[in-house]
Amino acid sequence: MRPILCVFSVTAALVSSRRDGDPPFTEKFFSQVVDHFNFNSLGNATFNQRYLITDRFWKKSFGPIFFYTGNEGDIWEFALNSGFILELAAQQEALVIFAEHRYYGRSLPFGNQSFSIPEVGLLTVEQALADYALMITELKLQLAAAQSPVIVFGGSYGGMLSVYMRLKYPNIVAGALAASAPILSTAGFGDPRQFFRDVTAVSLGEQIRLKRPVACDTMLGGSDLLTNLRDTAGTEPALGLWKHFKNCEGLADSLQRCFVPAGMVYNSSGLLPCFDLYRLYLGVGCHDDRSRRFFLQACTEIEMCYESNNVTDMFPPMTFTQEARQLYCSKRWGVQPRPGWLRIQFWGDDLSTASNIIFSNGDLDPWANGGVRNSLSPSLIAINISDGAHHLDLRGSNAADPESVVKARKMEAELIALQRGNKLGQDNAK
């Protein structure tokens, strides 16, 4: 049986011209501290951290700052797919900054040696958050923006970082929009079978909703799943799918290894990207540098402890064990995981005393149930989007957007206006 991996600086004068078709951003580099927490190892050594910025809509010195907490990838990828932030900036006269996560894109603390051991050891959530806190603080000084409240945005892992920024640096961040942020499941909460069960429900359910044929003759042996669907039709996780598959002998062979641990997007066009987790875990082929970097993070702090059983999901049985995780992480990266660390550092599921965070999740997103689905207080608001895919609400408006997504963006805009207003009110009262 195959195991499954749990799962005061000055901006440098390095500016590249904007590319045709890109949003109205200028690409810059910030002189960032390599190690925020050890004064002996590297002293005040710095590296060039990339960020994108536009003041096209900004009411200078007073308008808010919308700051995207970059996640696992090239920052242009997120800027090009988060048009809602620009639309909102136009409405609320905001400065927009997209910051690139250390060790991704062109933000490499040790250049070509960044992924060697021990240099790669500074790829942590805590270091990334400190990067963003320092960047925000220094850019506000440079831009004479002391009165500008900062709202952080992020999707998926980036959404997790937005939540953490509000929790850890409330003196710097006034509010957060965390889209599709699985902050609970990645801290080790919940049923480890939830993810693959939801992938199954979403992918098969959407094919049916879109009236697309299901290739039953090519499906992987899934008699246990089909029996379960037959016996539990109309209940979770079957979702009434049995009637659509009662003539099938199995489930799609092409989905046997279909899993995207760090950036799955299932949208209304039926896209279900594949990621070969088995080969990744065995350390051979079928994964890129970005995936390898994120799996280091899954070896240290982020818990991606998902298993499948071919009963409640369409995947081959894969049993998670901490021993398997430790073996892989020790062999590949020379580290041992610290289960439960995110719970200690970032409040776990006890978030009720936090404030000014929006948690948005779409029902077409397998990551959704690993996040916050119910509002926890008047300022910890959960927005559930019936026709929403993985952080679809962060994308720019489109004529094909479901009404639920349009309504979600409108509500998010209103709540963000309240967040920045509360911050300004607090500052004026001092």
CSV table of C-alpha atoms in Angstrom, one decimal:
chain,number,residue,atom,x,y,z
A,1,MET,CA,0.0,0.0,0.0
A,2,ARG,CA,1.5,3.3,-1.0
A,3,PRO,CA,1.8,6.0,1.7
A,4,ILE,CA,0.8,9.6,1.2
A,5,LEU,CA,2.8,12.6,2.2
A,6,CYS,CA,1.1,14.8,4.8
A,7,VAL,CA,0.6,16.5,2.6
A,8,PHE,CA,14.4,49.2,7.6
A,9,SER,CA,15.6,48.3,4.2
A,10,VAL,CA,15.5,50.4,1.0
A,11,THR,CA,13.9,49.2,-2.2
A,12,ALA,CA,16.6,48.3,-4.6
A,13,ALA,CA,16.8,50.1,-7.9
A,14,LEU,CA,16.0,47.1,-9.9
A,15,VAL,CA,13.0,47.7,-12.0
A,16,SER,CA,11.9,45.9,-15.2
A,17,SER,CA,9.5,47.3,-17.7
A,18,ARG,CA,5.9,46.1,-17.8
A,19,ARG,CA,5.1,43.4,-20.3
A,20,ASP,CA,2.4,43.7,-22.9
A,21,GLY,CA,-0.9,42.5,-21.6
A,22,ASP,CA,0.1,42.5,-18.0
A,23,PRO,CA,-1.9,44.5,-15.3
A,24,PRO,CA,-0.6,48.0,-14.7
A,25,PHE,CA,2.1,47.0,-12.3
A,26,THR,CA,5.7,48.0,-11.9
A,27,GLU,CA,8.1,45.2,-10.9
A,28,LYS,CA,10.5,46.1,-8.2
A,29,PHE,CA,12.8,44.4,-5.7
A,30,PHE,CA,13.0,45.0,-1.9
A,31,SER,CA,16.2,44.5,0.1
A,32,GLN,CA,14.9,41.8,2.5
A,33,VAL,CA,16.5,40.4,5.6
A,34,VAL,CA,17.5,36.7,5.0
A,35,ASP,CA,17.0,35.5,8.5
A,36,HIS,CA,14.7,37.6,10.8
A,37,PHE,CA,15.2,35.5,13.9
A,38,ASN,CA,18.9,34.6,14.2
A,39,PHE,CA,21.3,37.5,14.7
A,40,ASN,CA,24.5,35.4,14.6
A,41,SER,CA,24.2,33.1,11.6
A,42,LEU,CA,23.8,35.6,8.8
A,43,GLY,CA,23.8,38.9,10.6
A,44,ASN,CA,21.8,41.5,8.6
A,45,ALA,CA,22.4,39.8,5.3
A,46,THR,CA,19.8,40.6,2.7
A,47,PHE,CA,18.4,39.3,-0.6
A,48,ASN,CA,16.3,40.8,-3.4
A,49,GLN,CA,12.6,40.1,-2.8
A,50,ARG,CA,10.4,40.8,-5.8
A,51,TYR,CA,7.1,42.7,-5.6
A,52,LEU,CA,4.6,44.3,-8.0
A,53,ILE,CA,3.1,47.7,-7.3
A,54,THR,CA,0.6,50.1,-8.8
A,55,ASP,CA,-0.6,53.4,-7.6
A,56,ARG,CA,-2.9,54.0,-10.5
A,57,PHE,CA,-6.0,54.2,-8.3
A,58,TRP,CA,-4.4,55.4,-5.1
A,59,LYS,CA,-5.5,58.4,-3.1
A,60,LYS,CA,-2.0,59.2,-2.1
A,61,SER,CA,-1.0,59.0,1.5
A,62,PHE,CA,-4.6,58.3,2.7
A,63,GLY,CA,-6.1,55.6,0.5
A,64,PRO,CA,-5.8,52.0,1.7
A,65,ILE,CA,-3.0,49.6,0.7
A,66,PHE,CA,-4.2,46.2,-0.7
A,67,PHE,CA,-1.3,43.8,-0.1
A,68,TYR,CA,-1.3,40.3,-1.6
A,69,THR,CA,0.6,37.8,0.5
A,70,GLY,CA,2.2,35.8,-2.2
A,71,ASN,CA,2.2,32.0,-2.1
A,72,GLU,CA,4.0,29.1,-3.7
A,73,GLY,CA,4.8,30.5,-7.2
A,74,ASP,CA,5.9,33.3,-9.4
A,75,ILE,CA,4.1,36.5,-8.2
A,76,TRP,CA,3.1,37.4,-11.7
A,77,GLU,CA,0.9,34.2,-11.8
A,78,PHE,CA,-1.1,35.5,-8.9
A,79,ALA,CA,-1.3,39.1,-10.1
A,80,LEU,CA,-2.5,38.0,-13.5
A,81,ASN,CA,-5.3,35.9,-11.9
A,82,SER,CA,-6.5,38.3,-9.1
A,83,GLY,CA,-8.3,41.0,-11.0
A,84,PHE,CA,-10.9,41.5,-8.3
A,85,ILE,CA,-8.2,43.2,-6.2
A,86,LEU,CA,-7.6,45.8,-8.9
A,87,GLU,CA,-11.3,46.3,-9.4
A,88,LEU,CA,-11.7,46.9,-5.7
A,89,ALA,CA,-8.7,49.2,-5.7
A,90,ALA,CA,-10.4,51.3,-8.3
A,91,GLN,CA,-13.5,51.6,-6.2
A,92,GLN,CA,-11.7,52.3,-2.9
A,93,GLU,CA,-8.7,54.3,-4.2
A,94,ALA,CA,-6.2,51.8,-3.0
A,95,LEU,CA,-2.5,51.2,-3.6
A,96,VAL,CA,-1.9,47.6,-4.7
A,97,ILE,CA,1.1,45.5,-3.9
A,98,PHE,CA,1.7,41.8,-4.8
A,99,ALA,CA,4.7,40.4,-2.8
A,100,GLU,CA,6.5,37.3,-3.9
A,101,HIS,CA,7.1,34.5,-1.3
A,102,ARG,CA,10.7,33.8,-0.5
A,103,TYR,CA,12.2,30.8,-2.3
A,104,TYR,CA,9.7,31.1,-5.1
A,105,GLY,CA,9.9,33.0,-8.5
A,106,ARG,CA,12.9,35.3,-8.5
A,107,SER,CA,13.0,35.8,-4.7
A,108,LEU,CA,15.8,33.4,-3.9
A,109,PRO,CA,17.7,34.2,-0.6
A,110,PHE,CA,20.8,32.3,-1.7
A,111,GLY,CA,20.5,32.4,-5.5
A,112,ASN,CA,21.2,29.1,-7.1
A,113,GLN,CA,22.2,27.6,-3.8
A,114,SER,CA,18.8,28.4,-2.2
A,115,PHE,CA,17.6,24.8,-2.3
A,116,SER,CA,20.7,23.2,-0.9
A,117,ILE,CA,20.8,22.0,2.7
A,118,PRO,CA,21.0,23.9,5.1
A,119,GLU,CA,20.2,27.1,3.0
A,120,VAL,CA,16.7,25.9,2.3
A,121,GLY,CA,15.9,25.7,6.0
A,122,LEU,CA,14.9,29.4,6.0
A,123,LEU,CA,11.8,28.5,3.9
A,124,THR,CA,9.2,28.8,6.7
A,125,VAL,CA,5.9,30.4,7.2
A,126,GLU,CA,7.3,32.6,10.0
A,127,GLN,CA,10.1,34.0,7.8
A,128,ALA,CA,7.6,34.7,5.0
A,129,LEU,CA,5.3,36.6,7.4
A,130,ALA,CA,8.2,38.6,8.7
A,131,ASP,CA,9.2,39.4,5.1
A,132,TYR,CA,5.8,40.8,4.5
A,133,ALA,CA,5.6,42.7,7.8
A,134,LEU,CA,9.0,44.4,7.1
A,135,MET,CA,8.1,45.2,3.5
A,136,ILE,CA,4.8,46.8,4.4
A,137,THR,CA,6.4,48.9,7.2
A,138,GLU,CA,9.2,50.2,5.1
A,139,LEU,CA,7.2,50.8,1.9
A,140,LYS,CA,4.7,52.8,4.0
A,141,LEU,CA,7.5,55.0,5.2
A,142,GLN,CA,8.9,55.5,1.7
A,143,LEU,CA,5.5,56.3,0.3
A,144,ALA,CA,4.5,58.6,3.2
A,145,ALA,CA,1.5,56.4,3.7
A,146,ALA,CA,1.4,56.2,7.5
A,147,GLN,CA,-2.3,56.9,7.5
A,148,SER,CA,-3.1,54.2,4.9
A,149,PRO,CA,-4.7,51.1,6.5
A,150,VAL,CA,-3.4,47.8,5.1
A,151,ILE,CA,-5.7,45.0,4.0
A,152,VAL,CA,-4.1,41.7,3.1
A,153,PHE,CA,-5.4,39.4,0.4
A,154,GLY,CA,-4.5,35.8,-0.4
A,155,GLY,CA,-5.8,32.7,-2.1
A,156,SER,CA,-5.2,29.0,-1.0
A,157,TYR,CA,-1.8,29.0,0.9
A,158,GLY,CA,-1.7,32.7,0.3
A,159,GLY,CA,-5.0,33.0,2.0
A,160,MET,CA,-3.6,31.1,5.0
A,161,LEU,CA,-0.8,33.6,5.1
A,162,SER,CA,-3.3,36.5,5.1
A,163,VAL,CA,-5.0,35.0,8.1
A,164,TYR,CA,-1.7,34.5,9.9
A,165,MET,CA,-0.7,38.1,9.1
A,166,ARG,CA,-3.8,39.5,10.8
A,167,LEU,CA,-3.2,37.2,13.8
A,168,LYS,CA,0.5,37.8,14.2
A,169,TYR,CA,0.8,41.4,13.0
A,170,PRO,CA,-2.5,43.2,13.9
A,171,ASN,CA,-0.5,46.4,14.5
A,172,ILE,CA,0.4,46.4,10.8
A,173,VAL,CA,-2.6,44.7,9.1
A,174,ALA,CA,-6.1,46.1,9.6
A,175,GLY,CA,-8.0,43.2,7.9
A,176,ALA,CA,-7.7,40.2,5.7
A,177,LEU,CA,-9.6,38.4,2.9
A,178,ALA,CA,-8.6,34.8,2.9
A,179,ALA,CA,-10.0,33.0,-0.1
A,180,SER,CA,-10.1,29.2,-0.2
A,181,ALA,CA,-7.7,29.1,2.8
A,182,PRO,CA,-7.6,25.5,4.3
A,183,ILE,CA,-6.2,26.8,7.7
A,184,LEU,CA,-7.8,24.0,9.6
A,185,SER,CA,-6.9,20.9,7.6
A,186,THR,CA,-3.4,22.0,7.1
A,187,ALA,CA,-3.0,22.4,10.9
A,188,GLY,CA,-4.1,18.8,11.3
A,189,PHE,CA,-7.7,19.2,12.1
A,190,GLY,CA,-10.6,17.3,10.6
A,191,ASP,CA,-11.1,14.0,8.8
A,192,PRO,CA,-8.0,13.0,6.8
A,193,ARG,CA,-10.3,11.5,4.2
A,194,GLN,CA,-12.2,14.7,3.6
A,195,PHE,CA,-10.0,16.0,0.8
A,196,PHE,CA,-10.2,13.0,-1.6
A,197,ARG,CA,-13.8,12.5,-0.7
A,198,ASP,CA,-14.6,16.1,-1.8
A,199,VAL,CA,-12.4,15.9,-4.9
A,200,THR,CA,-14.6,12.9,-5.9
A,201,ALA,CA,-17.9,14.7,-5.1
A,202,VAL,CA,-16.9,17.9,-6.9
A,203,SER,CA,-15.4,16.3,-10.0
A,204,LEU,CA,-18.1,13.7,-10.6
A,205,GLY,CA,-20.9,16.1,-9.6
A,206,GLU,CA,-19.7,18.8,-12.0
A,207,GLN,CA,-19.5,16.4,-14.9
A,208,ILE,CA,-23.1,15.5,-14.3
A,209,ARG,CA,-24.2,19.1,-13.8
A,210,LEU,CA,-22.6,20.1,-17.1
A,211,LYS,CA,-24.3,17.0,-18.7
A,212,ARG,CA,-21.0,15.7,-19.9
A,213,PRO,CA,-20.6,11.9,-20.5
A,214,VAL,CA,-18.7,10.0,-17.9
A,215,ALA,CA,-16.3,7.5,-19.4
A,216,CYS,CA,-17.5,4.5,-17.5
A,217,ASP,CA,-15.7,2.0,-19.7
A,218,THR,CA,-12.3,3.5,-18.7
A,219,MET,CA,-13.0,3.8,-15.1
A,220,LEU,CA,-10.8,2.3,-12.4
A,221,GLY,CA,-12.0,-0.6,-10.3
A,222,GLY,CA,-14.3,1.1,-7.8
A,223,SER,CA,-16.9,-1.5,-6.8
A,224,ASP,CA,-16.6,-0.5,-3.2
A,225,LEU,CA,-17.3,3.1,-4.0
A,226,LEU,CA,-20.2,2.3,-6.3
A,227,THR,CA,-21.7,0.1,-3.6
A,228,ASN,CA,-21.3,2.9,-1.1
A,229,LEU,CA,-23.0,5.4,-3.6
A,230,ARG,CA,-25.8,3.0,-4.1
A,231,ASP,CA,-26.4,2.5,-0.3
A,232,THR,CA,-26.0,6.1,0.6
A,233,ALA,CA,-27.6,7.9,-2.3
A,234,GLY,CA,-28.6,11.4,-1.3
A,235,THR,CA,-26.3,11.6,1.7
A,236,GLU,CA,-22.8,12.8,2.1
A,237,PRO,CA,-20.5,11.9,0.5
A,238,ALA,CA,-22.5,10.2,-2.2
A,239,LEU,CA,-24.5,13.3,-3.1
A,240,GLY,CA,-27.0,11.3,-5.1
A,241,LEU,CA,-24.4,10.2,-7.6
A,242,TRP,CA,-25.2,6.5,-7.6
A,243,LYS,CA,-28.0,6.8,-10.1
A,244,HIS,CA,-25.5,8.3,-12.6
A,245,PHE,CA,-23.0,5.5,-12.2
A,246,LYS,CA,-25.1,2.4,-11.6
A,247,ASN,CA,-24.1,1.0,-15.0
A,248,CYS,CA,-20.4,1.7,-14.5
A,249,GLU,CA,-17.9,-1.0,-13.5
A,250,GLY,CA,-15.4,1.4,-12.0
A,251,LEU,CA,-14.0,4.9,-11.8
A,252,ALA,CA,-11.8,6.7,-14.2
A,253,ASP,CA,-8.3,5.2,-14.6
A,254,SER,CA,-7.1,8.6,-15.7
A,255,LEU,CA,-7.9,9.9,-12.2
A,256,GLN,CA,-6.0,7.2,-10.3
A,257,ARG,CA,-3.1,9.6,-9.7
A,258,CYS,CA,-5.0,12.9,-10.1
A,259,PHE,CA,-4.2,15.1,-7.1
A,260,VAL,CA,-3.0,18.7,-6.8
A,261,PRO,CA,-1.8,19.2,-3.3
A,262,ALA,CA,-0.8,22.8,-3.5
A,263,GLY,CA,-2.9,24.6,-6.1
A,264,MET,CA,-5.9,22.6,-7.3
A,265,VAL,CA,-8.4,24.6,-9.4
A,266,TYR,CA,-11.6,22.9,-10.4
A,267,ASN,CA,-13.7,25.4,-12.3
A,268,SER,CA,-17.0,25.5,-14.2
A,269,SER,CA,-15.2,24.4,-17.4
A,270,GLY,CA,-14.5,21.1,-15.8
A,271,LEU,CA,-10.7,21.6,-15.4
A,272,LEU,CA,-9.2,19.0,-13.0
A,273,PRO,CA,-5.3,19.3,-13.2
A,274,CYS,CA,-3.4,16.1,-12.4
A,275,PHE,CA,-0.4,15.8,-10.1
A,276,ASP,CA,1.4,12.5,-9.6
A,277,LEU,CA,1.7,12.3,-5.9
A,278,TYR,CA,3.0,8.8,-5.9
A,279,ARG,CA,6.0,9.7,-8.0
A,280,LEU,CA,6.6,12.8,-6.0
A,281,TYR,CA,6.6,10.8,-2.8
A,282,LEU,CA,9.0,8.3,-4.3
A,283,GLY,CA,11.3,11.1,-5.3
A,284,VAL,CA,11.2,10.5,-9.1
A,285,GLY,CA,9.9,12.6,-11.9
A,286,CYS,CA,6.5,14.3,-12.6
A,287,HIS,CA,7.0,17.3,-10.3
A,288,ASP,CA,8.5,20.7,-10.8
A,289,ASP,CA,10.7,22.9,-8.6
A,290,ARG,CA,7.7,24.8,-7.2
A,291,SER,CA,6.1,21.5,-6.0
A,292,ARG,CA,9.3,20.3,-4.4
A,293,ARG,CA,9.6,23.6,-2.5
A,294,PHE,CA,6.1,23.3,-1.2
A,295,PHE,CA,6.6,19.7,-0.2
A,296,LEU,CA,9.5,20.9,2.0
A,297,GLN,CA,7.0,23.1,3.8
A,298,ALA,CA,4.8,20.1,4.1
A,299,CYS,CA,7.7,18.3,5.7
A,300,THR,CA,8.1,21.0,8.4
A,301,GLU,CA,5.0,23.0,9.3
A,302,ILE,CA,2.1,22.5,6.9
A,303,GLU,CA,0.2,19.2,7.4
A,304,MET,CA,-1.2,17.7,4.3
A,305,CYS,CA,-2.3,14.5,5.9
A,306,TYR,CA,-4.8,13.2,3.4
A,307,GLU,CA,-5.7,9.6,2.7
A,308,SER,CA,-8.0,7.8,0.3
A,309,ASN,CA,-9.8,4.5,0.7
A,310,ASN,CA,-11.7,3.8,-2.6
A,311,VAL,CA,-14.9,3.6,-0.6
A,312,THR,CA,-15.8,7.2,0.0
A,313,ASP,CA,-13.6,8.4,-2.9
A,314,MET,CA,-12.5,7.4,-6.3
A,315,PHE,CA,-8.8,6.9,-5.5
A,316,PRO,CA,-6.8,3.8,-4.7
A,317,PRO,CA,-6.5,3.2,-1.0
A,318,MET,CA,-3.6,5.2,0.4
A,319,THR,CA,-3.0,5.1,4.2
A,320,PHE,CA,-1.2,8.0,5.8
A,321,THR,CA,1.3,7.3,8.6
A,322,GLN,CA,3.5,9.7,10.4
A,323,GLU,CA,6.3,7.2,10.0
A,324,ALA,CA,6.1,7.4,6.2
A,325,ARG,CA,6.1,11.2,6.3
A,326,GLN,CA,9.1,11.2,8.6
A,327,LEU,CA,11.0,8.8,6.4
A,328,TYR,CA,10.4,10.8,3.2
A,329,CYS,CA,11.2,14.1,4.9
A,330,SER,CA,14.4,12.9,6.5
A,331,LYS,CA,15.6,11.3,3.3
A,332,ARG,CA,14.7,14.2,0.9
A,333,TRP,CA,15.3,17.2,3.1
A,334,GLY,CA,17.1,16.1,6.2
A,335,VAL,CA,14.3,17.3,8.5
A,336,GLN,CA,11.7,15.9,10.8
A,337,PRO,CA,8.1,17.2,10.7
A,338,ARG,CA,6.6,19.0,13.7
A,339,PRO,CA,3.0,17.9,13.9
A,340,GLY,CA,0.8,20.5,15.6
A,341,TRP,CA,3.1,23.4,15.2
A,342,LEU,CA,0.7,25.5,13.2
A,343,ARG,CA,-1.9,25.0,15.9
A,344,ILE,CA,0.5,26.5,18.4
A,345,GLN,CA,1.8,29.3,16.3
A,346,PHE,CA,-1.5,30.4,14.7
A,347,TRP,CA,-4.3,29.7,17.1
A,348,GLY,CA,-5.5,26.4,15.7
A,349,ASP,CA,-9.3,26.3,15.6
A,350,ASP,CA,-9.6,28.8,18.5
A,351,LEU,CA,-10.0,31.9,16.4
A,352,SER,CA,-12.9,33.5,18.2
A,353,THR,CA,-10.9,36.3,19.8
A,354,ALA,CA,-9.4,37.4,16.4
A,355,SER,CA,-11.1,40.1,14.3
A,356,ASN,CA,-11.5,41.5,10.8
A,357,ILE,CA,-11.0,38.4,8.7
A,358,ILE,CA,-13.1,37.3,5.8
A,359,PHE,CA,-13.0,33.6,5.0
A,360,SER,CA,-14.4,32.8,1.5
A,361,ASN,CA,-14.9,29.3,0.2
A,362,GLY,CA,-16.6,27.8,-2.9
A,363,ASP,CA,-18.7,24.7,-2.8
A,364,LEU,CA,-16.9,23.5,-6.0
A,365,ASP,CA,-13.5,23.6,-4.2
A,366,PRO,CA,-12.2,20.4,-2.6
A,367,TRP,CA,-10.2,22.5,-0.2
A,368,ALA,CA,-13.2,24.4,1.1
A,369,ASN,CA,-14.1,22.0,4.0
A,370,GLY,CA,-10.6,22.3,5.3
A,371,GLY,CA,-11.2,26.0,6.0
A,372,VAL,CA,-13.6,28.1,8.0
A,373,ARG,CA,-17.2,27.6,6.7
A,374,ASN,CA,-19.2,29.3,9.6
A,375,SER,CA,-18.9,32.9,10.8
A,376,LEU,CA,-17.2,33.0,14.3
A,377,SER,CA,-18.1,36.6,15.2
A,378,PRO,CA,-19.5,39.8,13.7
A,379,SER,CA,-16.0,40.5,12.2
A,380,LEU,CA,-14.9,36.9,11.5
A,381,ILE,CA,-17.2,36.4,8.5
A,382,ALA,CA,-17.5,33.2,6.5
A,383,ILE,CA,-18.8,33.6,2.9
A,384,ASN,CA,-19.8,30.4,1.2
A,385,ILE,CA,-20.1,30.5,-2.5
A,386,SER,CA,-22.4,27.9,-4.0
A,387,ASP,CA,-20.9,28.0,-7.5
A,388,GLY,CA,-17.4,29.0,-6.5
A,389,ALA,CA,-14.2,27.2,-7.4
A,390,HIS,CA,-10.8,27.6,-5.8
A,391,HIS,CA,-10.5,31.3,-4.9
A,392,LEU,CA,-12.6,32.2,-8.0
A,393,ASP,CA,-13.8,35.3,-6.1
A,394,LEU,CA,-10.3,36.8,-6.4
A,395,ARG,CA,-10.4,36.6,-10.2
A,396,GLY,CA,-11.5,39.5,-12.3
A,397,SER,CA,-15.2,39.9,-13.1
A,398,ASN,CA,-16.4,37.9,-16.1
A,399,ALA,CA,-19.7,37.8,-17.9
A,400,ALA,CA,-19.9,34.1,-17.2
A,401,ASP,CA,-19.5,34.5,-13.4
A,402,PRO,CA,-22.2,32.7,-11.4
A,403,GLU,CA,-24.5,35.0,-9.5
A,404,SER,CA,-23.2,33.6,-6.2
A,405,VAL,CA,-19.6,34.7,-7.1
A,406,VAL,CA,-20.9,38.2,-8.0
A,407,LYS,CA,-22.7,38.5,-4.7
A,408,ALA,CA,-19.7,37.2,-2.8
A,409,ARG,CA,-17.5,39.9,-4.3
A,410,LYS,CA,-20.0,42.6,-3.5
A,411,MET,CA,-20.2,41.4,0.1
A,412,GLU,CA,-16.4,41.3,0.4
A,413,ALA,CA,-16.1,44.8,-0.9
A,414,GLU,CA,-18.5,46.1,1.7
A,415,LEU,CA,-16.7,44.2,4.5
A,416,ILE,CA,-13.3,45.5,3.4
A,417,ALA,CA,-14.6,49.0,3.4
A,418,LEU,CA,-15.7,48.4,7.0
A,419,GLN,CA,-12.3,47.0,8.0
A,420,ARG,CA,-10.4,50.0,6.7
A,421,GLY,CA,-13.0,52.3,8.2
A,422,ASN,CA,-12.5,50.7,11.6
A,423,LYS,CA,-8.8,51.1,11.4
A,424,LEU,CA,-9.0,54.8,10.5
A,425,GLY,CA,-11.5,55.3,13.3
A,426,GLN,CA,-9.1,53.7,15.8
A,427,ASP,CA,-6.2,55.8,14.5
A,428,ASN,CA,-8.2,59.0,14.8
A,429,ALA,CA,-9.2,58.2,18.3
A,430,LYS,CA,-5.6,58.0,19.5
